[in-house]
Coordinates of C-alpha atoms in Angstrom, one line a residue:
M3 CA 152.7 137.0 69.3
I4 CA 151.2 137.5 65.8
E5 CA 149.8 141.0 66.8
R6 CA 153.3 142.0 68.1
L7 CA 154.9 140.8 65.1
Q8 CA 152.5 142.6 62.6
Y9 CA 152.8 145.7 64.7
A10 CA 156.8 145.4 64.5
I11 CA 156.7 144.9 60.9
A12 CA 154.3 147.7 60.1
W13 CA 156.1 150.1 62.6
T14 CA 159.5 149.5 61.0
F15 CA 158.2 149.9 57.5
V16 CA 156.4 153.1 58.3
K17 CA 159.3 154.4 60.1
L18 CA 161.6 153.8 57.5
L19 CA 159.6 155.1 54.6
G20 CA 159.3 158.3 56.7
V21 CA 163.1 158.9 57.1
L22 CA 164.2 158.0 53.6
P23 CA 164.2 160.7 50.9
R24 CA 160.7 160.6 49.3
G25 CA 161.9 159.3 45.9
V26 CA 163.8 156.4 47.3
A27 CA 160.9 155.6 49.5
R28 CA 158.5 155.5 46.6
V29 CA 160.6 153.2 44.8
I30 CA 160.8 150.9 47.7
A31 CA 157.1 151.0 48.5
R32 CA 156.0 150.5 45.0
V33 CA 158.3 147.6 44.6
V34 CA 156.8 146.1 48.0
T35 CA 153.2 146.7 46.9
R36 CA 153.8 144.8 43.7
L37 CA 155.5 142.0 45.4
L38 CA 152.5 141.8 47.9
L39 CA 150.0 141.5 45.2
A40 CA 152.0 138.9 43.3
F41 CA 151.6 136.8 46.6
M42 CA 148.2 137.5 46.9
P43 CA 146.6 136.1 43.7
K44 CA 142.8 136.6 44.7
L45 CA 143.6 140.3 45.0
T46 CA 144.7 140.4 41.5
K47 CA 142.0 138.3 40.3
T48 CA 139.5 140.7 41.9
A49 CA 141.3 143.7 40.3
A50 CA 141.1 142.0 36.8
F51 CA 137.5 141.0 37.2
N52 CA 136.4 144.5 38.2
L53 CA 138.2 146.1 35.3
R54 CA 136.6 143.7 32.8
L55 CA 133.2 144.7 34.5
A56 CA 133.7 148.3 34.5
F57 CA 135.5 148.6 31.1
P58 CA 134.3 145.6 29.1
D59 CA 135.6 147.5 25.9
W60 CA 139.2 147.8 27.0
T61 CA 142.0 145.6 25.9
D62 CA 143.9 143.4 28.2
E63 CA 147.0 145.7 27.7
Q64 CA 144.8 148.7 28.9
R65 CA 143.7 146.9 32.0
R66 CA 147.2 145.7 32.9
A67 CA 148.4 149.2 32.5
I68 CA 145.7 150.5 35.0
L69 CA 146.8 147.6 37.5
K70 CA 150.5 148.7 37.2
K71 CA 149.6 152.4 38.0
M72 CA 147.3 151.3 40.8
A73 CA 150.0 149.4 42.4
R74 CA 152.3 152.5 42.2
N75 CA 149.8 154.7 43.6
L76 CA 149.2 152.2 46.7
G77 CA 152.8 152.4 47.3
W78 CA 153.2 156.2 46.8
M79 CA 150.2 156.6 49.3
A80 CA 152.2 154.4 51.9
V81 CA 155.0 156.8 51.5
E82 CA 152.8 159.6 52.1
F83 CA 151.2 158.3 55.2
A84 CA 154.7 157.6 56.5
R85 CA 155.6 161.2 56.0
F86 CA 152.7 162.9 58.0
P87 CA 155.0 163.9 60.9
R88 CA 157.0 165.8 58.4
Y89 CA 154.0 167.8 56.9
T90 CA 153.0 171.2 58.4
K91 CA 150.9 174.1 57.3
E92 CA 153.8 175.7 56.0
N93 CA 155.1 173.0 53.6
V94 CA 152.0 171.1 52.6
E95 CA 151.5 173.1 49.5
K96 CA 154.7 171.5 48.2
V97 CA 152.9 168.2 48.2
V98 CA 149.1 169.0 47.9
I99 CA 147.4 171.9 46.1
L100 CA 143.9 172.5 46.4
D101 CA 141.6 172.5 43.3
G102 CA 137.8 173.6 43.3
H103 CA 138.1 174.5 47.0
E104 CA 135.2 177.3 46.5
N105 CA 133.1 174.1 46.2
F106 CA 133.9 173.1 49.8
L107 CA 133.6 176.6 51.0
A108 CA 130.2 177.0 49.3
G109 CA 128.9 174.0 51.1
Q110 CA 130.6 175.2 54.5
Q111 CA 128.7 178.4 54.0
R112 CA 125.6 176.8 54.3
G113 CA 125.9 176.4 58.0
K114 CA 124.5 173.1 58.3
G115 CA 127.9 171.1 58.1
V116 CA 129.7 169.2 55.5
I117 CA 129.8 165.5 54.5
Y118 CA 133.0 165.1 52.7
L119 CA 132.0 162.6 50.1
T120 CA 135.1 160.3 49.0
G121 CA 136.2 157.0 48.0
H122 CA 139.4 155.0 48.3
I123 CA 140.6 157.2 45.1
G124 CA 144.3 158.5 44.9
A125 CA 145.9 159.3 48.0
W126 CA 142.7 159.1 50.3
E127 CA 144.7 159.1 53.5
L128 CA 146.5 162.2 52.4
S129 CA 143.4 164.1 51.1
S130 CA 141.9 164.7 54.6
F131 CA 145.2 165.0 56.3
A132 CA 146.3 167.8 53.9
H133 CA 143.0 169.5 54.0
A134 CA 143.2 169.7 57.9
L135 CA 146.7 171.4 57.5
Y136 CA 145.0 174.0 55.0
G137 CA 142.9 174.8 58.1
F138 CA 139.7 172.5 57.7
P139 CA 140.1 169.4 59.8
L140 CA 137.3 166.8 59.8
H141 CA 135.9 163.7 61.8
Y142 CA 136.3 160.5 59.8
M143 CA 134.5 157.4 59.9
A144 CA 136.8 154.5 60.8
R145 CA 136.6 150.9 61.5
P146 CA 138.9 149.8 64.3
L147 CA 141.8 147.5 63.0
D148 CA 141.8 144.0 64.5
N149 CA 145.4 144.7 65.8
K150 CA 145.0 147.2 68.6
P151 CA 148.6 148.8 68.7
L152 CA 148.4 149.1 65.0
D153 CA 145.1 150.8 65.1
E154 CA 146.5 153.3 67.6
L155 CA 149.6 153.9 65.5
V156 CA 147.4 154.3 62.3
N157 CA 145.1 157.1 64.3
A158 CA 147.9 158.8 66.0
Y159 CA 149.3 159.3 62.4
R160 CA 145.9 160.5 61.0
G161 CA 145.3 162.8 63.9
L162 CA 148.6 164.8 63.6
S163 CA 146.9 167.5 61.5
G164 CA 143.7 167.7 63.8
N165 CA 141.4 165.1 62.4
K166 CA 139.5 162.8 64.7
P167 CA 138.0 159.4 64.3
I168 CA 134.3 158.4 64.8
Y169 CA 134.0 154.8 65.4
K170 CA 130.8 152.7 64.2
N171 CA 129.4 152.4 68.0
E172 CA 129.1 156.0 68.3
A173 CA 128.7 157.2 64.6
A174 CA 125.2 158.3 64.6
R175 CA 125.5 160.4 67.7
V176 CA 128.8 161.9 67.0
M177 CA 127.9 162.6 63.2
L178 CA 124.8 164.5 64.1
K179 CA 126.6 166.6 66.8
V180 CA 129.6 167.4 64.4
L181 CA 127.4 168.6 61.6
K182 CA 125.1 170.5 64.1
D183 CA 128.1 172.5 65.0
S184 CA 128.9 173.0 61.4
G185 CA 131.7 170.5 61.2
T186 CA 132.8 168.3 58.6
V187 CA 132.5 164.5 58.4
G188 CA 134.5 162.5 56.0
I189 CA 133.0 159.2 54.7
L190 CA 134.3 156.7 52.1
A191 CA 131.5 155.6 50.0
D192 CA 132.8 153.3 47.6
Q193 CA 132.9 149.9 49.6
N194 CA 130.8 146.9 49.4
T195 CA 128.2 147.1 52.1
M196 CA 125.8 144.4 53.8
P197 CA 122.4 144.4 52.3
S198 CA 121.0 145.2 55.9
E199 CA 122.9 148.6 55.9
G200 CA 122.6 149.6 52.3
V201 CA 120.7 149.6 49.1
F202 CA 121.4 148.2 45.5
V203 CA 122.2 151.1 43.1
D204 CA 124.0 151.1 39.6
F205 CA 127.7 151.3 39.8
F206 CA 129.3 150.9 36.4
G207 CA 126.5 149.1 34.8
T208 CA 125.9 146.5 37.7
S209 CA 124.0 146.9 40.8
A210 CA 126.2 147.2 44.0
C211 CA 125.2 147.3 47.5
T212 CA 125.9 150.8 48.8
T213 CA 125.6 152.3 52.2
T214 CA 122.4 154.5 52.6
G215 CA 123.9 156.2 55.8
I216 CA 125.1 159.5 53.8
A217 CA 121.7 159.9 52.4
R218 CA 119.9 159.5 55.4
V219 CA 122.1 161.8 57.5
A220 CA 122.2 164.3 54.8
L221 CA 118.4 164.4 54.4
H222 CA 118.0 164.7 58.1
T223 CA 120.4 167.3 58.8
D224 CA 120.5 169.1 55.4
A225 CA 124.3 169.2 55.5
A226 CA 126.1 170.0 52.2
V227 CA 127.5 166.8 50.5
V228 CA 130.7 167.9 48.9
P229 CA 132.7 165.3 46.7
G230 CA 136.5 165.5 47.3
Y231 CA 139.6 163.4 46.5
A232 CA 143.2 163.8 46.0
F233 CA 144.7 162.4 42.6
W234 CA 148.4 162.5 41.5
D235 CA 149.1 165.0 38.7
D236 CA 151.8 163.8 36.6
N237 CA 152.2 167.3 34.9
L238 CA 152.5 169.1 38.6
R239 CA 154.4 166.3 40.2
K240 CA 151.9 167.0 42.9
Y241 CA 148.6 165.7 44.5
R242 CA 145.8 167.8 43.5
L243 CA 142.9 167.8 46.0
R244 CA 140.1 168.4 44.1
F245 CA 136.5 169.6 45.4
E246 CA 133.3 169.1 43.1
P247 CA 130.2 171.2 43.7
P248 CA 128.0 170.0 46.4
V249 CA 125.3 167.3 45.3
E250 CA 122.1 168.6 45.4
L251 CA 119.5 166.3 47.4
V252 CA 116.6 164.9 45.7
R253 CA 113.5 165.4 48.1
T254 CA 109.9 164.2 47.2
G255 CA 108.6 163.5 50.8
D256 CA 108.9 159.7 50.7
L257 CA 111.9 158.9 52.8
E258 CA 113.0 155.6 51.5
R259 CA 112.7 156.5 47.9
D260 CA 114.7 159.8 48.6
V261 CA 117.3 157.7 50.3
A262 CA 117.7 155.3 47.5
T263 CA 117.7 158.0 44.7
N264 CA 120.3 160.1 46.7
T265 CA 122.4 156.9 47.2
Q266 CA 122.3 156.5 43.4
R267 CA 123.3 160.1 42.9
F268 CA 126.4 159.7 45.3
A269 CA 127.4 156.5 43.6
K270 CA 127.3 158.1 40.2
V271 CA 129.5 160.9 41.4
I272 CA 132.1 158.3 42.7
E273 CA 131.9 156.5 39.2
E274 CA 132.4 159.4 37.2
I275 CA 135.6 160.5 39.3
I276 CA 136.9 156.8 38.9
R277 CA 135.9 157.0 35.0
T278 CA 138.1 160.1 34.8
Y279 CA 141.0 158.7 36.8
P280 CA 140.7 155.0 36.5
D281 CA 144.3 154.2 37.7
Q282 CA 143.7 156.0 41.0
W283 CA 141.1 153.8 42.3
V284 CA 141.7 150.6 44.3
W285 CA 140.4 147.9 42.1
I286 CA 141.4 145.1 44.5
H287 CA 138.2 145.6 46.6
A288 CA 135.3 143.1 45.8
R289 CA 133.0 146.1 45.2
W290 CA 130.2 143.9 43.8
K291 CA 130.3 141.0 46.2
N292 CA 126.9 141.1 47.9
R293 CA 124.2 140.6 45.4
P294 CA 120.4 141.2 45.3
K295 CA 118.6 138.2 46.7
G296 CA 118.4 135.4 44.2
E297 CA 121.1 136.5 42.3
A298 CA 124.4 134.4 41.7
P299 CA 127.7 135.6 43.2
L300 CA 130.0 137.4 40.8
Y301 CA 133.4 136.5 42.3
E302 CA 133.3 132.7 42.3
F303 CA 136.9 132.5 42.9
L304 CA 136.7 134.2 46.2
T305 CA 134.2 131.5 47.7

């Protein structure tokens, strides 16, 4: 019953945002997002803590301004997701423009596949969706939602432009095949990771457990690792899907050392993007939750 209710609410909200004029839908989604955050104080505390950790020299006013814009951007992304059925290769340029696309093409031309390195930045759902409409579909790493009907709805929307999911139980096999066929795999690389699956690297001056999967796959396949992200450009009034130059891998012959070194390089790329567009990142995620052995927890209010 709870799953059905969750699905009904989500379905209604998505369909409503999808049929309303974009401007009206954005206002509604922004208000709903701010209300949800107001009723989930732990998320707000997490975001405030993260901003103090990442930008200790900022004033409280600066941090509040970032959180306000973050909530706006989350609401706006919900609107874009709801409008996926309306976007086509003919009209996508009205919403998203490509920037630095030569960097993606340079990685693709190596012929070993592309790992699309990204994070929860800007309109991350829209970034891969729009890129597929531009003619470059990908496989994306996905964790199934606990609510199966809702999971099916989300992936149905994501797949409208040609993108396909890779689930954890098949990740290694499918990723290797996609890259062997010179395809593209999109991976969100900015979340807290279990110590058994990651390594601690510097992220905004504090150690953060980060997935080693990208480095291991890249070193094994020689796939190009190309950072990409869609951020809102206030001047253009559009999203700008920006690609940075491929990250050159460090190879010393010591596999574990190379995995750690390259994972740090990827984390630094994500950090620099967030520093450039701080209002575009999802600060409500407990990025520094897992700690090195013997180190005290940082988010005491979450325990």
